[in-house]
Short mmCIF file of N, CA and C in Angstrom, two decimals:
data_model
loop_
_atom_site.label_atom_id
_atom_site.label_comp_id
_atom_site.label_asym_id
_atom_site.label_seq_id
_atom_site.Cartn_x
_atom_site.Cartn_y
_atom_site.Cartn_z
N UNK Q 1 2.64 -194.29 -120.40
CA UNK Q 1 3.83 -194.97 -120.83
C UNK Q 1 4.29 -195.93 -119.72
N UNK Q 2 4.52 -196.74 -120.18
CA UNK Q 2 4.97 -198.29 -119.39
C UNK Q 2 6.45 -198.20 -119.56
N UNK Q 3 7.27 -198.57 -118.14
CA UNK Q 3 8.81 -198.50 -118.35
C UNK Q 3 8.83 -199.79 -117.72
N UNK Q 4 9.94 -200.69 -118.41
CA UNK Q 4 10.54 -202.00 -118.07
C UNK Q 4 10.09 -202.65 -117.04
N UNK Q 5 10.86 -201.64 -116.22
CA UNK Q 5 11.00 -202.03 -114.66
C UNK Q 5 9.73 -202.27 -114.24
N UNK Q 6 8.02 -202.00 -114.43
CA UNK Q 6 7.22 -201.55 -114.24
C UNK Q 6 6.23 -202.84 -115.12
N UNK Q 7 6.65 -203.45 -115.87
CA UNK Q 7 5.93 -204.67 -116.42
C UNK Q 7 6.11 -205.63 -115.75
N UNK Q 8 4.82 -206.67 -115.02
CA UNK Q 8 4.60 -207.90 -114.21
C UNK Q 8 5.69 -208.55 -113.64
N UNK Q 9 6.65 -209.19 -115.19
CA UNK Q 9 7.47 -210.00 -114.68
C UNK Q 9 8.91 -209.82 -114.47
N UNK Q 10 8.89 -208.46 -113.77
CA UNK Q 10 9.46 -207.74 -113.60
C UNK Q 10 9.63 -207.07 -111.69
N UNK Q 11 8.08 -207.08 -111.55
CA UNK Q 11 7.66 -206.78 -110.14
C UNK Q 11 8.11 -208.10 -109.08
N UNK Q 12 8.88 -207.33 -108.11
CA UNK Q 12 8.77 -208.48 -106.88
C UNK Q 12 7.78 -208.19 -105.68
N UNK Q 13 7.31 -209.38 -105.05
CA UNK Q 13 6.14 -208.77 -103.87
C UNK Q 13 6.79 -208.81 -102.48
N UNK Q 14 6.82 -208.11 -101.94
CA UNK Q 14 7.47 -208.07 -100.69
C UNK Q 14 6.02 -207.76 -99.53
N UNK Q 15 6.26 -208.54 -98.42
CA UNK Q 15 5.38 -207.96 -97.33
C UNK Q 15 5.42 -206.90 -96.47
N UNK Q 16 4.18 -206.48 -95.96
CA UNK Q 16 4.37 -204.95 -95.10
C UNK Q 16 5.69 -204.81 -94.18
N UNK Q 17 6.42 -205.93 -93.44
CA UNK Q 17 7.47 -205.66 -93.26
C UNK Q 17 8.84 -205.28 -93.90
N UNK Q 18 9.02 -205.82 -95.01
CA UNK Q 18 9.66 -205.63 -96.04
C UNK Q 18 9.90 -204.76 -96.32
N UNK Q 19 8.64 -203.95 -97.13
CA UNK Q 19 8.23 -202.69 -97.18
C UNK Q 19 8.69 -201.35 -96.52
N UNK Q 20 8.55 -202.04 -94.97
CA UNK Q 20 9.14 -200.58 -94.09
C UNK Q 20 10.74 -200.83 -94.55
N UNK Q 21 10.95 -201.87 -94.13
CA UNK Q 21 12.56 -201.98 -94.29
C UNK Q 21 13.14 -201.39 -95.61
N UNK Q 22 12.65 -201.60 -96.57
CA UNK Q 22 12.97 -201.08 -97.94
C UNK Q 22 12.77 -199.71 -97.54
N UNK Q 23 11.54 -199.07 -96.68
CA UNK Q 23 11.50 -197.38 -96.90
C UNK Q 23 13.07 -196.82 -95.58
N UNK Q 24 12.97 -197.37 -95.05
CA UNK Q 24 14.06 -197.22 -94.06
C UNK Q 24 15.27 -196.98 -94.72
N UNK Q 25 15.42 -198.19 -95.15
CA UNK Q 25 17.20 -198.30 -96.25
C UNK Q 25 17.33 -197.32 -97.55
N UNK Q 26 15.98 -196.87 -98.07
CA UNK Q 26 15.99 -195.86 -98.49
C UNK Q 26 16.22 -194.23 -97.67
N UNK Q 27 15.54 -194.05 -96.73
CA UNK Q 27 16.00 -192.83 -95.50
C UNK Q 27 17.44 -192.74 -95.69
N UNK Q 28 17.83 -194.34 -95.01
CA UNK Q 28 19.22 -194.21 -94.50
C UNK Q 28 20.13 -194.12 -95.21
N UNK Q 29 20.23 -194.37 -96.91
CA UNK Q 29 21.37 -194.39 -98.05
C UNK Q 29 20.74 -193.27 -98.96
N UNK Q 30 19.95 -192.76 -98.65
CA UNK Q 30 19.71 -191.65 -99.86
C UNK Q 30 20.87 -190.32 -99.39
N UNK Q 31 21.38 -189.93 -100.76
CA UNK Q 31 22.02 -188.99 -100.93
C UNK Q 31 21.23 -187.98 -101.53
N UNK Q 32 20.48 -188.20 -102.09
CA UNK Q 32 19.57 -187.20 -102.78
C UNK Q 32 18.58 -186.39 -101.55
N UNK Q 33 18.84 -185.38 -101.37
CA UNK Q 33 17.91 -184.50 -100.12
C UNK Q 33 16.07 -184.57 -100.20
N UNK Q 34 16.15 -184.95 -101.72
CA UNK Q 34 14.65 -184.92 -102.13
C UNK Q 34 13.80 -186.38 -101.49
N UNK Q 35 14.75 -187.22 -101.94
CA UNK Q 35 14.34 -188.74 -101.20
C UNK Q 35 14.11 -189.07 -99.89
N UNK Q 36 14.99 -187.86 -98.80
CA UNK Q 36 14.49 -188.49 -97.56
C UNK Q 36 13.01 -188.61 -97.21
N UNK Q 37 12.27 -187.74 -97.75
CA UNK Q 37 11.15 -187.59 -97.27
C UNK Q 37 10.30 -189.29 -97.54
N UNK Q 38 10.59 -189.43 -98.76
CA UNK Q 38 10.42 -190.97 -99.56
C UNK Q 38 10.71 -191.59 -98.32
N UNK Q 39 11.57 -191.71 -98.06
CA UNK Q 39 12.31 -192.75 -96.95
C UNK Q 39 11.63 -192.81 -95.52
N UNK Q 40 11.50 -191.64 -95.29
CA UNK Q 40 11.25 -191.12 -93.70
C UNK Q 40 9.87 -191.38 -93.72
N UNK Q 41 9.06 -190.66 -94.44
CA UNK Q 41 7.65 -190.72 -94.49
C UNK Q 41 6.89 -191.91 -95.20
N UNK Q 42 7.40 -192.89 -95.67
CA UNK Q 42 7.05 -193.74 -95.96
C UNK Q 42 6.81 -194.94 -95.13
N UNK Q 43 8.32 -194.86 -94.29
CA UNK Q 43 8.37 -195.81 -92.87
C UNK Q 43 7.63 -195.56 -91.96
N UNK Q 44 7.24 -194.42 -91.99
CA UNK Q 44 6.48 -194.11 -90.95
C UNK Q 44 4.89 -194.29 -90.74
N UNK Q 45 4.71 -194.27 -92.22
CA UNK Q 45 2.98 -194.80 -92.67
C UNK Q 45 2.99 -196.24 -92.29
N UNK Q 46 4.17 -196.73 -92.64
CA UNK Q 46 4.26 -198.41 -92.75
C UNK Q 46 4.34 -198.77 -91.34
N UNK Q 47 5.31 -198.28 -90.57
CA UNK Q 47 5.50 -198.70 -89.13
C UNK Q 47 4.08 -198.19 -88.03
N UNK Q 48 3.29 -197.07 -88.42
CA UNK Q 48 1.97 -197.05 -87.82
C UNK Q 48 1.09 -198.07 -88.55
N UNK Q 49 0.80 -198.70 -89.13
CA UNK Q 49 0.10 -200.06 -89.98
C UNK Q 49 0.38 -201.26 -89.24
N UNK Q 50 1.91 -201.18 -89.20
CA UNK Q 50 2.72 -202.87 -88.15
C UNK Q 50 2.74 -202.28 -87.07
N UNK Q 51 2.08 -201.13 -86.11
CA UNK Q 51 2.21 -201.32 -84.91
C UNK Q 51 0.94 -201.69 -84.46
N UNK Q 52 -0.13 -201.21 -85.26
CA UNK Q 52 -1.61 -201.67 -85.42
C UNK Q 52 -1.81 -203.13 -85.46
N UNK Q 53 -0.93 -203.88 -86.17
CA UNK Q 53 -0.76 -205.13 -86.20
C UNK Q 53 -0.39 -205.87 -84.96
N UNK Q 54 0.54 -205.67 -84.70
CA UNK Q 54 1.23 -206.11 -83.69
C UNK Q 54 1.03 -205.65 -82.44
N UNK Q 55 0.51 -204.77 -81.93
CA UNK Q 55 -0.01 -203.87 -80.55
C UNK Q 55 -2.08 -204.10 -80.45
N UNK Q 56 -2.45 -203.60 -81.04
CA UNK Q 56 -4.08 -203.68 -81.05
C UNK Q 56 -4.57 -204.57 -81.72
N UNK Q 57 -3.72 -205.55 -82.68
CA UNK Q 57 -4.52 -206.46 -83.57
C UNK Q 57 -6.04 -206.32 -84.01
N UNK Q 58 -6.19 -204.96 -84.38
CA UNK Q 58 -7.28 -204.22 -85.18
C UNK Q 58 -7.56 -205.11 -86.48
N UNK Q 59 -6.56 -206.04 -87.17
CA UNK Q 59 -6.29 -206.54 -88.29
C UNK Q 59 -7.56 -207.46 -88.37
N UNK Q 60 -8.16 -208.04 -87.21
CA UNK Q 60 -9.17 -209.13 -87.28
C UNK Q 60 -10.33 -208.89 -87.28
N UNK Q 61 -10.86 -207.38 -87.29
CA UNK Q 61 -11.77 -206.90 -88.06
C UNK Q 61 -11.61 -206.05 -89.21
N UNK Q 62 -10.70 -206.30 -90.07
CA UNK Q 62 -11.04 -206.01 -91.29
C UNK Q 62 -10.41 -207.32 -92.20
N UNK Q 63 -11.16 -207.61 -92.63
CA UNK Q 63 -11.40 -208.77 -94.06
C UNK Q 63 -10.51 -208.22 -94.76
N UNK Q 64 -10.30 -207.21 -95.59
CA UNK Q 64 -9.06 -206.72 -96.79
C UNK Q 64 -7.53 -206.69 -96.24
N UNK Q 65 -7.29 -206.71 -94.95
CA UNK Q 65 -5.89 -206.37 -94.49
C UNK Q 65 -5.72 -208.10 -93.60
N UNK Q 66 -6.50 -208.60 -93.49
CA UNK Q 66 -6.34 -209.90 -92.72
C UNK Q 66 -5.44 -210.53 -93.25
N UNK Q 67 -5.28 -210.96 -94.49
CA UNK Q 67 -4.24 -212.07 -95.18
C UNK Q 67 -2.87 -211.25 -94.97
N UNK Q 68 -2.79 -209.90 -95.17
CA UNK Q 68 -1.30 -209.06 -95.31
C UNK Q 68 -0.59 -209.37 -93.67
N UNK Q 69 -1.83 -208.86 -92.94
CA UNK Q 69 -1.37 -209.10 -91.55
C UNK Q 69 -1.09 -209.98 -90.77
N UNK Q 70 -1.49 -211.78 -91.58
CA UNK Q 70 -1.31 -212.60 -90.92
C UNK Q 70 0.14 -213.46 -91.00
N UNK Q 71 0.59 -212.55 -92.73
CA UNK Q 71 2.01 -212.82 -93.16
C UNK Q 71 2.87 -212.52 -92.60
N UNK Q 72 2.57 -211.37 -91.52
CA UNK Q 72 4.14 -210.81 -90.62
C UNK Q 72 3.88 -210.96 -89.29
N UNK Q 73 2.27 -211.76 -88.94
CA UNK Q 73 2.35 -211.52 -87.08
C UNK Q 73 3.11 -212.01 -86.59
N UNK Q 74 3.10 -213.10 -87.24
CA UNK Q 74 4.39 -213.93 -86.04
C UNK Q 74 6.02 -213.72 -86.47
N UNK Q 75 6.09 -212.54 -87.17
CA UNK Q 75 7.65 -212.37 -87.10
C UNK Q 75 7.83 -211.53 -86.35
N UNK Q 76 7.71 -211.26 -85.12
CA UNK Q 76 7.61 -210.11 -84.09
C UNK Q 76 9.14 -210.08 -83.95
N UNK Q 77 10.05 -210.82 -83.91
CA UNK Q 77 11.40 -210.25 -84.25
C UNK Q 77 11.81 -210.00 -85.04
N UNK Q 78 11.39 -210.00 -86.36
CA UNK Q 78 11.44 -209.50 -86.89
C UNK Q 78 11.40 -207.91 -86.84
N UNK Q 79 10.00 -207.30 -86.84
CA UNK Q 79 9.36 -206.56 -86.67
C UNK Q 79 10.14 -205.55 -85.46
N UNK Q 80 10.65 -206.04 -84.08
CA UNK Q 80 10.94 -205.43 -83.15
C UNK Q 80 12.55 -204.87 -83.86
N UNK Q 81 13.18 -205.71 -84.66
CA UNK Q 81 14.47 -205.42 -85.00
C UNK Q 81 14.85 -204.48 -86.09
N UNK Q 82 13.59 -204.60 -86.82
CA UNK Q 82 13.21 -203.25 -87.93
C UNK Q 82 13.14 -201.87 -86.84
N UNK Q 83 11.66 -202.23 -86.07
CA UNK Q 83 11.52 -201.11 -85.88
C UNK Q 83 13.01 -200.25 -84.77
N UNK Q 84 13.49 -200.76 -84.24
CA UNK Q 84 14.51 -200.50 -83.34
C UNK Q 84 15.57 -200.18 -84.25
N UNK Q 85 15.80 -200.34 -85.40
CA UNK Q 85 16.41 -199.22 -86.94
C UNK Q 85 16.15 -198.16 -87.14
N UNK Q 86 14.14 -197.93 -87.54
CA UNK Q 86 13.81 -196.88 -87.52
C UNK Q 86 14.03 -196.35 -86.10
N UNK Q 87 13.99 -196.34 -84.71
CA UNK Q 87 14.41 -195.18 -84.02
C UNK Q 87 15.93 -194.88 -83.92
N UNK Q 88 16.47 -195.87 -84.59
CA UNK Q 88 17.90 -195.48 -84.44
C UNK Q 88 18.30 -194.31 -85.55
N UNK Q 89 17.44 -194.51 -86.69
CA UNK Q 89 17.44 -193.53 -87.93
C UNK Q 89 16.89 -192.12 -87.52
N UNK Q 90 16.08 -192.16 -86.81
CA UNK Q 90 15.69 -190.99 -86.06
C UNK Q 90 16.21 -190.07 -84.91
N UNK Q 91 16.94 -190.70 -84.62
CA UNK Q 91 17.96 -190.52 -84.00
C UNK Q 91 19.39 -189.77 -84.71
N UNK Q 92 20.15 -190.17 -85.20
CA UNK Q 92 21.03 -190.23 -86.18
C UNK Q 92 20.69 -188.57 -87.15
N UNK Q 93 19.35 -189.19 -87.94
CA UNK Q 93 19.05 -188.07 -88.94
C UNK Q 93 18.60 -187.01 -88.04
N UNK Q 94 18.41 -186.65 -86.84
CA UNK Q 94 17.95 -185.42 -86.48
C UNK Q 94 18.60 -184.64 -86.33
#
């Protein structure tokens, strides 16, 4: 079964930074106890991926992750200002 939200023109694409940030803001506003994990463990898959990116640039030997990775390298402030959220969330939620 197909729900609304879940048909094409419907989907937005966001990049791997994005991504963490969306799992983050999820951590940080969920009221539901079941969701943190959503939140927490999601950022955390995502933020070991962009540190790979951004620290070892492993990204330039692999062909399938090259185009994703080349969309956020150079937002490293990006990136530094996310991740400096997630330790603040870690912080906070412990």
């Amino acid at each position: 079964m197909i729900f609304s939200y879940q048909m094409e023109y419907n989907l937005v694409y966001c990049n791997l930074l994005e991504h963490f940030l969306l799992h983050c803001k999820i951590w940080d506003n969920s009221a539901n106890p079941l969701q943190v994990d959503v939140g927490q463990n999601g950022a955390q898959i995502l933020l070991n991926e962009l540190e790979q990116i951004h620290f070892a640039n492993t990204w330039r030997y692999q062909n399938y992750k090259r185009k994703a990775a080349q969309t956020i390298f150079f937002q490293k402030k990006s990136f530094f200002r996310c991740r400096r959220f997630f330790i603040v969330l870690q912080i906070i939620k412990s």
